[in-house]
mmCIF file of C-alpha atoms in Angstrom:
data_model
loop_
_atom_site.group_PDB
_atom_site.id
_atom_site.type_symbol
_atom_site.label_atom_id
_atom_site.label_comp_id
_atom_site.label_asym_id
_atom_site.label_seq_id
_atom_site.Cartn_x
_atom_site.Cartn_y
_atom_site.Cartn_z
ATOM 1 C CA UNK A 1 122.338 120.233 107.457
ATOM 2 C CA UNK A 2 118.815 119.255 106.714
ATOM 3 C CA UNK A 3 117.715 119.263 103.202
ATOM 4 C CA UNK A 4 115.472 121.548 101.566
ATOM 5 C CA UNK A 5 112.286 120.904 99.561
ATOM 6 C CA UNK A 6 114.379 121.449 96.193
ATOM 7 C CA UNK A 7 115.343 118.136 97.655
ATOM 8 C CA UNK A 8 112.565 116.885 97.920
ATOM 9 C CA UNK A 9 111.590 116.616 94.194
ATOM 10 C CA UNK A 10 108.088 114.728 94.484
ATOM 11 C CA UNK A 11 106.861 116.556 97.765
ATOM 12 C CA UNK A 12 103.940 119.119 97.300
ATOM 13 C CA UNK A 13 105.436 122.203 99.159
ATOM 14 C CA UNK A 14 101.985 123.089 100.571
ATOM 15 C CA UNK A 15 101.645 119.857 102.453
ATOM 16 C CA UNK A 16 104.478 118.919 103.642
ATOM 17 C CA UNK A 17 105.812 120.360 107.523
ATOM 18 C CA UNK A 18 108.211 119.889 109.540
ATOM 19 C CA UNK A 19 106.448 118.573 112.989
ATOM 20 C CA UNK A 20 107.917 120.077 116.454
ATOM 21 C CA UNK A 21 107.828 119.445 119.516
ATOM 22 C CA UNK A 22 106.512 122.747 120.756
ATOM 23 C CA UNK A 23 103.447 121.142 118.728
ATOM 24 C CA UNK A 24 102.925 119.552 121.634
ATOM 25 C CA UNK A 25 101.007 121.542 124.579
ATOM 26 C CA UNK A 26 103.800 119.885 127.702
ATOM 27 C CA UNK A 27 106.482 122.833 128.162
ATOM 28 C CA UNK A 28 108.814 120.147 129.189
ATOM 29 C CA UNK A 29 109.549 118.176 126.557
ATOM 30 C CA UNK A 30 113.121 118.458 125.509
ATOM 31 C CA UNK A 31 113.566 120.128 122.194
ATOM 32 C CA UNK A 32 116.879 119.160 120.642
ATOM 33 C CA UNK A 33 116.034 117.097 117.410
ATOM 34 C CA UNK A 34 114.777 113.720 117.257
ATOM 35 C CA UNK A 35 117.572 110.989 116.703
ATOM 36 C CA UNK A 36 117.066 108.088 113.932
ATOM 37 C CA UNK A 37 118.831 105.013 112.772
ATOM 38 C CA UNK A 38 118.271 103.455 109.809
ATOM 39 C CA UNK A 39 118.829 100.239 108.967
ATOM 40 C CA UNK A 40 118.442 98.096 105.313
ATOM 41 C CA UNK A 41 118.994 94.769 104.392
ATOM 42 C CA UNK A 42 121.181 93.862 101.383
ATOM 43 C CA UNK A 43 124.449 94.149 100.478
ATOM 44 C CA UNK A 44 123.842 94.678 96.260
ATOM 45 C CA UNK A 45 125.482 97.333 94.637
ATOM 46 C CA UNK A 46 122.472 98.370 93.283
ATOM 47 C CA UNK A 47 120.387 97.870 96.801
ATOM 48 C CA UNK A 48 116.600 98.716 96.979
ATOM 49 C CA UNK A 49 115.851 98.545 100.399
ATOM 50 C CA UNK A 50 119.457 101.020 100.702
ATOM 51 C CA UNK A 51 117.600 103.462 98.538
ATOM 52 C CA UNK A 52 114.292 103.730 100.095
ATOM 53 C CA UNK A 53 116.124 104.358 103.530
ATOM 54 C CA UNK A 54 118.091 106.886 101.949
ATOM 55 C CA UNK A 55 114.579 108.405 100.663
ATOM 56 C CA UNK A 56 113.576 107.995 104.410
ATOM 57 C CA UNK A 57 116.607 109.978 105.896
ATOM 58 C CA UNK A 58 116.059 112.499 103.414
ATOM 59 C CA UNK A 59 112.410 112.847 104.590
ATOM 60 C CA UNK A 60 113.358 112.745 108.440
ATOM 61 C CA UNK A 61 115.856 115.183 107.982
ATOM 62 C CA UNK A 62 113.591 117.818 106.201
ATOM 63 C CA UNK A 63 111.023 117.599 109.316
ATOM 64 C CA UNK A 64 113.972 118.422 111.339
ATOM 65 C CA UNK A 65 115.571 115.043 112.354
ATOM 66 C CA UNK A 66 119.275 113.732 113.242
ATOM 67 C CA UNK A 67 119.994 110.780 111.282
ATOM 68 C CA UNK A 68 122.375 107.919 110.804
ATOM 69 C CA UNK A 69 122.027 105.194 108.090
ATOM 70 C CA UNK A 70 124.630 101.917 109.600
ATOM 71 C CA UNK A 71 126.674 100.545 106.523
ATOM 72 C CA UNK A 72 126.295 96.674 107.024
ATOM 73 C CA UNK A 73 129.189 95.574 105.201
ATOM 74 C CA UNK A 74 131.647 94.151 107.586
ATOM 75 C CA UNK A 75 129.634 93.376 110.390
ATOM 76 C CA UNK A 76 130.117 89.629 111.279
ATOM 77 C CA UNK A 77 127.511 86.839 112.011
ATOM 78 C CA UNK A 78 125.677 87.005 115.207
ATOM 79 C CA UNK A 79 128.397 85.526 118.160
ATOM 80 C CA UNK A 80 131.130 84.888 114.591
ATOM 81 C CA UNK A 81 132.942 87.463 116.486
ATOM 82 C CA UNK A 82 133.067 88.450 119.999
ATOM 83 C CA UNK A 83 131.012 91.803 120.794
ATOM 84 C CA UNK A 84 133.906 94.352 120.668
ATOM 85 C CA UNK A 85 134.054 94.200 117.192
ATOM 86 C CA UNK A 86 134.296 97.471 115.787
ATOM 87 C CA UNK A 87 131.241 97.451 113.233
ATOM 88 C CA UNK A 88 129.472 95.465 116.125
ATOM 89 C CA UNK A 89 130.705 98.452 118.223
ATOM 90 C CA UNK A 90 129.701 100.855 116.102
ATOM 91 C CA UNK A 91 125.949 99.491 115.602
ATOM 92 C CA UNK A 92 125.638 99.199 118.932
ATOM 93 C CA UNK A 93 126.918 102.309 119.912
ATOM 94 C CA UNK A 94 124.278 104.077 117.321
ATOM 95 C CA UNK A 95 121.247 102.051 118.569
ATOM 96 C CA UNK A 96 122.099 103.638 122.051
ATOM 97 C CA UNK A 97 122.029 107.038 120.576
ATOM 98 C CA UNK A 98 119.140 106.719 118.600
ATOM 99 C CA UNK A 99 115.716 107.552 119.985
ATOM 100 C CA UNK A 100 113.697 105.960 117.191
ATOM 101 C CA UNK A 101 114.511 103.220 113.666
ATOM 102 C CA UNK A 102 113.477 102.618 110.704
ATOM 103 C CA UNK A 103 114.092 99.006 109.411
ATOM 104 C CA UNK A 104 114.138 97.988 105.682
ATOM 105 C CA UNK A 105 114.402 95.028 104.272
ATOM 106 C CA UNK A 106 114.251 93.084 101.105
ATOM 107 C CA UNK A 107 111.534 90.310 101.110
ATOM 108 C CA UNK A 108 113.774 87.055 100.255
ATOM 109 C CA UNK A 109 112.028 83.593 100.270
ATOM 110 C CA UNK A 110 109.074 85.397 102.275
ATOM 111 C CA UNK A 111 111.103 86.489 104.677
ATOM 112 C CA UNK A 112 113.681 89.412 105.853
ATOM 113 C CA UNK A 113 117.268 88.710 104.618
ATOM 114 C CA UNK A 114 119.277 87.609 106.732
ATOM 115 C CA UNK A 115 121.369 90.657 106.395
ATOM 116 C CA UNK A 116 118.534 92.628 108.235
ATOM 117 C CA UNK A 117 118.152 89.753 111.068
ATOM 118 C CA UNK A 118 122.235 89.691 111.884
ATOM 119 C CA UNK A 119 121.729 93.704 111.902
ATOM 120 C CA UNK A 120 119.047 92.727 115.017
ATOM 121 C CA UNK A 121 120.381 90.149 116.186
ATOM 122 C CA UNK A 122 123.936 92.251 117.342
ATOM 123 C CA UNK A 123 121.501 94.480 119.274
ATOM 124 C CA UNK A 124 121.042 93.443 122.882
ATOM 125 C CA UNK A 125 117.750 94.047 125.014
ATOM 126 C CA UNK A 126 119.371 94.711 127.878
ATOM 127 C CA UNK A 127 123.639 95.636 128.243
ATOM 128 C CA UNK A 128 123.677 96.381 131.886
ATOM 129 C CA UNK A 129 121.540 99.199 133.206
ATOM 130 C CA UNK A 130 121.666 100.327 129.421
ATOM 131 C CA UNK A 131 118.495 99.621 126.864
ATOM 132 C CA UNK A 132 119.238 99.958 123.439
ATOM 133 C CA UNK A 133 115.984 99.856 121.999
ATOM 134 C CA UNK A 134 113.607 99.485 125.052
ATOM 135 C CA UNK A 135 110.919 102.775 124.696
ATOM 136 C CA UNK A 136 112.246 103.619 121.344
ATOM 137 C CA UNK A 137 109.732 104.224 118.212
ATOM 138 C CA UNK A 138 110.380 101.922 115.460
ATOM 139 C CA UNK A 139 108.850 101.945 111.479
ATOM 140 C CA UNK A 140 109.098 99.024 109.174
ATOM 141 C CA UNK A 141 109.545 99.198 105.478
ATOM 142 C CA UNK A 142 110.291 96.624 102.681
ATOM 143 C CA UNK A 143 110.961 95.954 99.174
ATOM 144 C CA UNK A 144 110.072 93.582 96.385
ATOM 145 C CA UNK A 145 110.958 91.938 93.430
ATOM 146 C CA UNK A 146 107.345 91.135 92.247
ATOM 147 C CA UNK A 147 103.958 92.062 93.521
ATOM 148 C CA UNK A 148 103.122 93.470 97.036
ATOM 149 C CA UNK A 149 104.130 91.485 100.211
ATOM 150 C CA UNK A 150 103.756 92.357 104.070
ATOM 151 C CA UNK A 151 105.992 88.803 105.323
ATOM 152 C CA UNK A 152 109.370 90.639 106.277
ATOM 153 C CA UNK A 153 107.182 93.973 107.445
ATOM 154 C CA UNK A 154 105.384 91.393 109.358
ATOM 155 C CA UNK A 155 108.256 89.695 110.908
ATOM 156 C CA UNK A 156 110.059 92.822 111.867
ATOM 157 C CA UNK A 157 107.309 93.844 113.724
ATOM 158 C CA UNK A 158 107.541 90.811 115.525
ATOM 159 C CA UNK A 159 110.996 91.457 116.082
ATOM 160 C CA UNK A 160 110.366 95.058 117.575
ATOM 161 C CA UNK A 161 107.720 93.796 120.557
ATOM 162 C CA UNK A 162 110.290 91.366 121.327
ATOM 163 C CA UNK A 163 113.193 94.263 121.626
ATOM 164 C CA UNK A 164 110.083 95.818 123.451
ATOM 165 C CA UNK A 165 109.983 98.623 121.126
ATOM 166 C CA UNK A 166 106.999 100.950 120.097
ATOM 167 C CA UNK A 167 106.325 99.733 116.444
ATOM 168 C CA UNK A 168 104.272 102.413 114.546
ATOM 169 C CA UNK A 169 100.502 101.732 112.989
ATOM 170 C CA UNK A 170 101.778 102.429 109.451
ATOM 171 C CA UNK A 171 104.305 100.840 107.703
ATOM 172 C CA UNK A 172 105.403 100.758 103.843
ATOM 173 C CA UNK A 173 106.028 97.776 101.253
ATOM 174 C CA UNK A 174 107.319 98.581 97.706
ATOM 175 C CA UNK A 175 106.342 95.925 95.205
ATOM 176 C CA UNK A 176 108.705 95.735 91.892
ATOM 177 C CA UNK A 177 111.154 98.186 93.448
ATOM 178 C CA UNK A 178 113.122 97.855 90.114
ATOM 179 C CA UNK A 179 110.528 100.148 88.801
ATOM 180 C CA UNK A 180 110.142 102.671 91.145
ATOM 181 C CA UNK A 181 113.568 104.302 91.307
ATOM 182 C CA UNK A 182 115.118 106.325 88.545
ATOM 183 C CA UNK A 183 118.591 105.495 87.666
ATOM 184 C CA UNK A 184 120.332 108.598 89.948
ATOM 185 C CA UNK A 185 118.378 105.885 93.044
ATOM 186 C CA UNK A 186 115.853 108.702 93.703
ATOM 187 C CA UNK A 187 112.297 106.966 94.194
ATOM 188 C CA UNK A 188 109.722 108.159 91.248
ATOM 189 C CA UNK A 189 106.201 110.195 92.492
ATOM 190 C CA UNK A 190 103.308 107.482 93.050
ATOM 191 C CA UNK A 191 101.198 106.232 95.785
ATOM 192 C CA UNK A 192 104.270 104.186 97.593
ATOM 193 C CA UNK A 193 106.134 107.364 97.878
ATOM 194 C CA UNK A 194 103.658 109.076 99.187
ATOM 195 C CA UNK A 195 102.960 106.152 101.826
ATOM 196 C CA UNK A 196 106.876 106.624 102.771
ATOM 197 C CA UNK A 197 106.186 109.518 103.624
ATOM 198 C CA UNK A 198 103.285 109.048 105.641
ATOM 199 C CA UNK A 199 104.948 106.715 107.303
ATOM 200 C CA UNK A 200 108.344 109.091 108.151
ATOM 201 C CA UNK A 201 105.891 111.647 109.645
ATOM 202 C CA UNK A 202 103.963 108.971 112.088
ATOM 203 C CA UNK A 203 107.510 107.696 113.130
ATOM 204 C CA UNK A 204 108.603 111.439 113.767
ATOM 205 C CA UNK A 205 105.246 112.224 115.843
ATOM 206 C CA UNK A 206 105.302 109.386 117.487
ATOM 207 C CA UNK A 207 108.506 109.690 118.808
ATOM 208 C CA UNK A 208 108.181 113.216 119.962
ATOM 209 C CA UNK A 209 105.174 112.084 121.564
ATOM 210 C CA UNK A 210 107.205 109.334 123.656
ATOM 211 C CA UNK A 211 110.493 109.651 124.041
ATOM 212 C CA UNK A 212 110.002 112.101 126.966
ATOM 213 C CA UNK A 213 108.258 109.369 128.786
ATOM 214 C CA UNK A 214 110.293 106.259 127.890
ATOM 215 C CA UNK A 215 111.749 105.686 131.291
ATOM 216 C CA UNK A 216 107.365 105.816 132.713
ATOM 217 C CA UNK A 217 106.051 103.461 129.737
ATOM 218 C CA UNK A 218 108.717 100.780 129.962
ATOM 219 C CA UNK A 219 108.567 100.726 133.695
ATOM 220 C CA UNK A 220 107.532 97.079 134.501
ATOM 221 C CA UNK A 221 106.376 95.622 138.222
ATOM 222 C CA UNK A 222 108.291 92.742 137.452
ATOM 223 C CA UNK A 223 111.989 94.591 137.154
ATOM 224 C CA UNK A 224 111.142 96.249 140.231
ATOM 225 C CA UNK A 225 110.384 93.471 142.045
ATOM 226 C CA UNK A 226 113.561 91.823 140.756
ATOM 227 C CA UNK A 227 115.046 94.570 141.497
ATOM 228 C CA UNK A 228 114.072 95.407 145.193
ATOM 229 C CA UNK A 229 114.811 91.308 145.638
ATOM 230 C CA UNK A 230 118.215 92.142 144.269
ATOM 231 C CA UNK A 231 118.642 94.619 146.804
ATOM 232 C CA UNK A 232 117.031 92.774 149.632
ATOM 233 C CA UNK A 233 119.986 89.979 148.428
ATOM 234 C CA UNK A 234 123.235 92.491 149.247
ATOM 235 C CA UNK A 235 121.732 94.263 152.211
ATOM 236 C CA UNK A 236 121.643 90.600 153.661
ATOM 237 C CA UNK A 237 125.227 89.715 152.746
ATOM 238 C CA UNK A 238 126.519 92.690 153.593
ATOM 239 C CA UNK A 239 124.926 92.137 157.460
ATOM 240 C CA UNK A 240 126.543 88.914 156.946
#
């Protein structure tokens, strides 16, 4: 059930709405709601980057969204295990299902943890005719310990083209995220809030906008000629 604006403590009620896609003037679009995963990037008890997703899924879900937040504990090192793993399994299972993402991480020696990277890293760019995150929308968020940095925003977004997914303008980056989150892990009003939510809102346009057309934008001349050479390849061997 989505939450309401009571929920929503440091919204202003007059500014805030729910986008649609009947926004949108094509009749054709499909209407069910938009479908988000959310991944973060540390394991603490007390995690940062776990609490401003949270404030993102709360956000997404109060413009209408269907959201899932993947637990990372448990999930082995990248080829540790072999791919039926169940929390492997379960991630991957979600990034099929998801239409859009929102990656967090904590910025550790300038970089993503590697908590966020193994997250990617299970996530394959192609699992037979299936694309997990080819055509899918994708926003990029991170936290710090000390003043404002854009290095792991920077390398996820990276990390998106390469899983040849449509990485949003905006993006957010928390500095001293001990300071901006009351102890109940709700985030406190102030211009990085309100940038969170800017950025939720572009990633739930932008994915109304696209997701209709996925299968036209990530059509490439290059598949089809591998493709139609493919076929070329069994017609032949079955004249054999």
């Amino acid at each position: 059930m989505s939450p309401t604006l009571p929920d929503l403590p440091n919204i202003a009620p007059g500014l805030f709405h729910r986008p649609a896609a009947t926004d949108f003037a094509n009749a054709d679009r499909v209407t069910h709601a938009p479908r988000f995963l959310l991944l973060y990037g540390s394991l603490r008890e007390r995690s940062y980057s776990r609490l401003l997703t949270e404030e993102a899924e709360r956000l997404l879900q109060a413009m209408g969204a269907e959201t899932r937040i993947f637990d990372p504990r448990g999930l082995p090192l990248p080829d540790a295990e072999p791919d039926t793993h169940p929390k492997v399994a379960e991630l991957r299972e979600l990034a099929q299902w998801s239409e859009g993402m929102v990656w967090c991480s904590p910025e550790r020696h300038g970089a993503m943890t590697g908590i966020m990277k193994a997250q990617i890293d299970w996530i394959p760019l192609a699992a037979g005719a299936l694309r997990p995150t080819q055509g899918k929308t994708l926003a990029v968020m991170e936290v710090s310990g000390g003043s404002q940095s854009f290095n792991a925003v920077n390398q996820m977004r990276i990390l998106g083209r390469w899983m040849r997914m449509l990485t949003i303008p905006n993006q957010s980056s928390v500095a001293k995220a001990f300071q901006e989150f009351d102890e109940a892990g709700r985030m406190k009003p102030s211009p990085y809030y309100d940038r969170v939510v800017d950025v939720m809102e572009e990633l739930y346009k932008f994915t109304l906008l696209t997701r209709d057309a996925t299968a036209f934008l990530t059509d490439r001349y290059s598949e089809r000629r591998e493709s139609r050479a493919l076929l070329q390849q069994r017609v032949r061997q079955d004249a054999i």
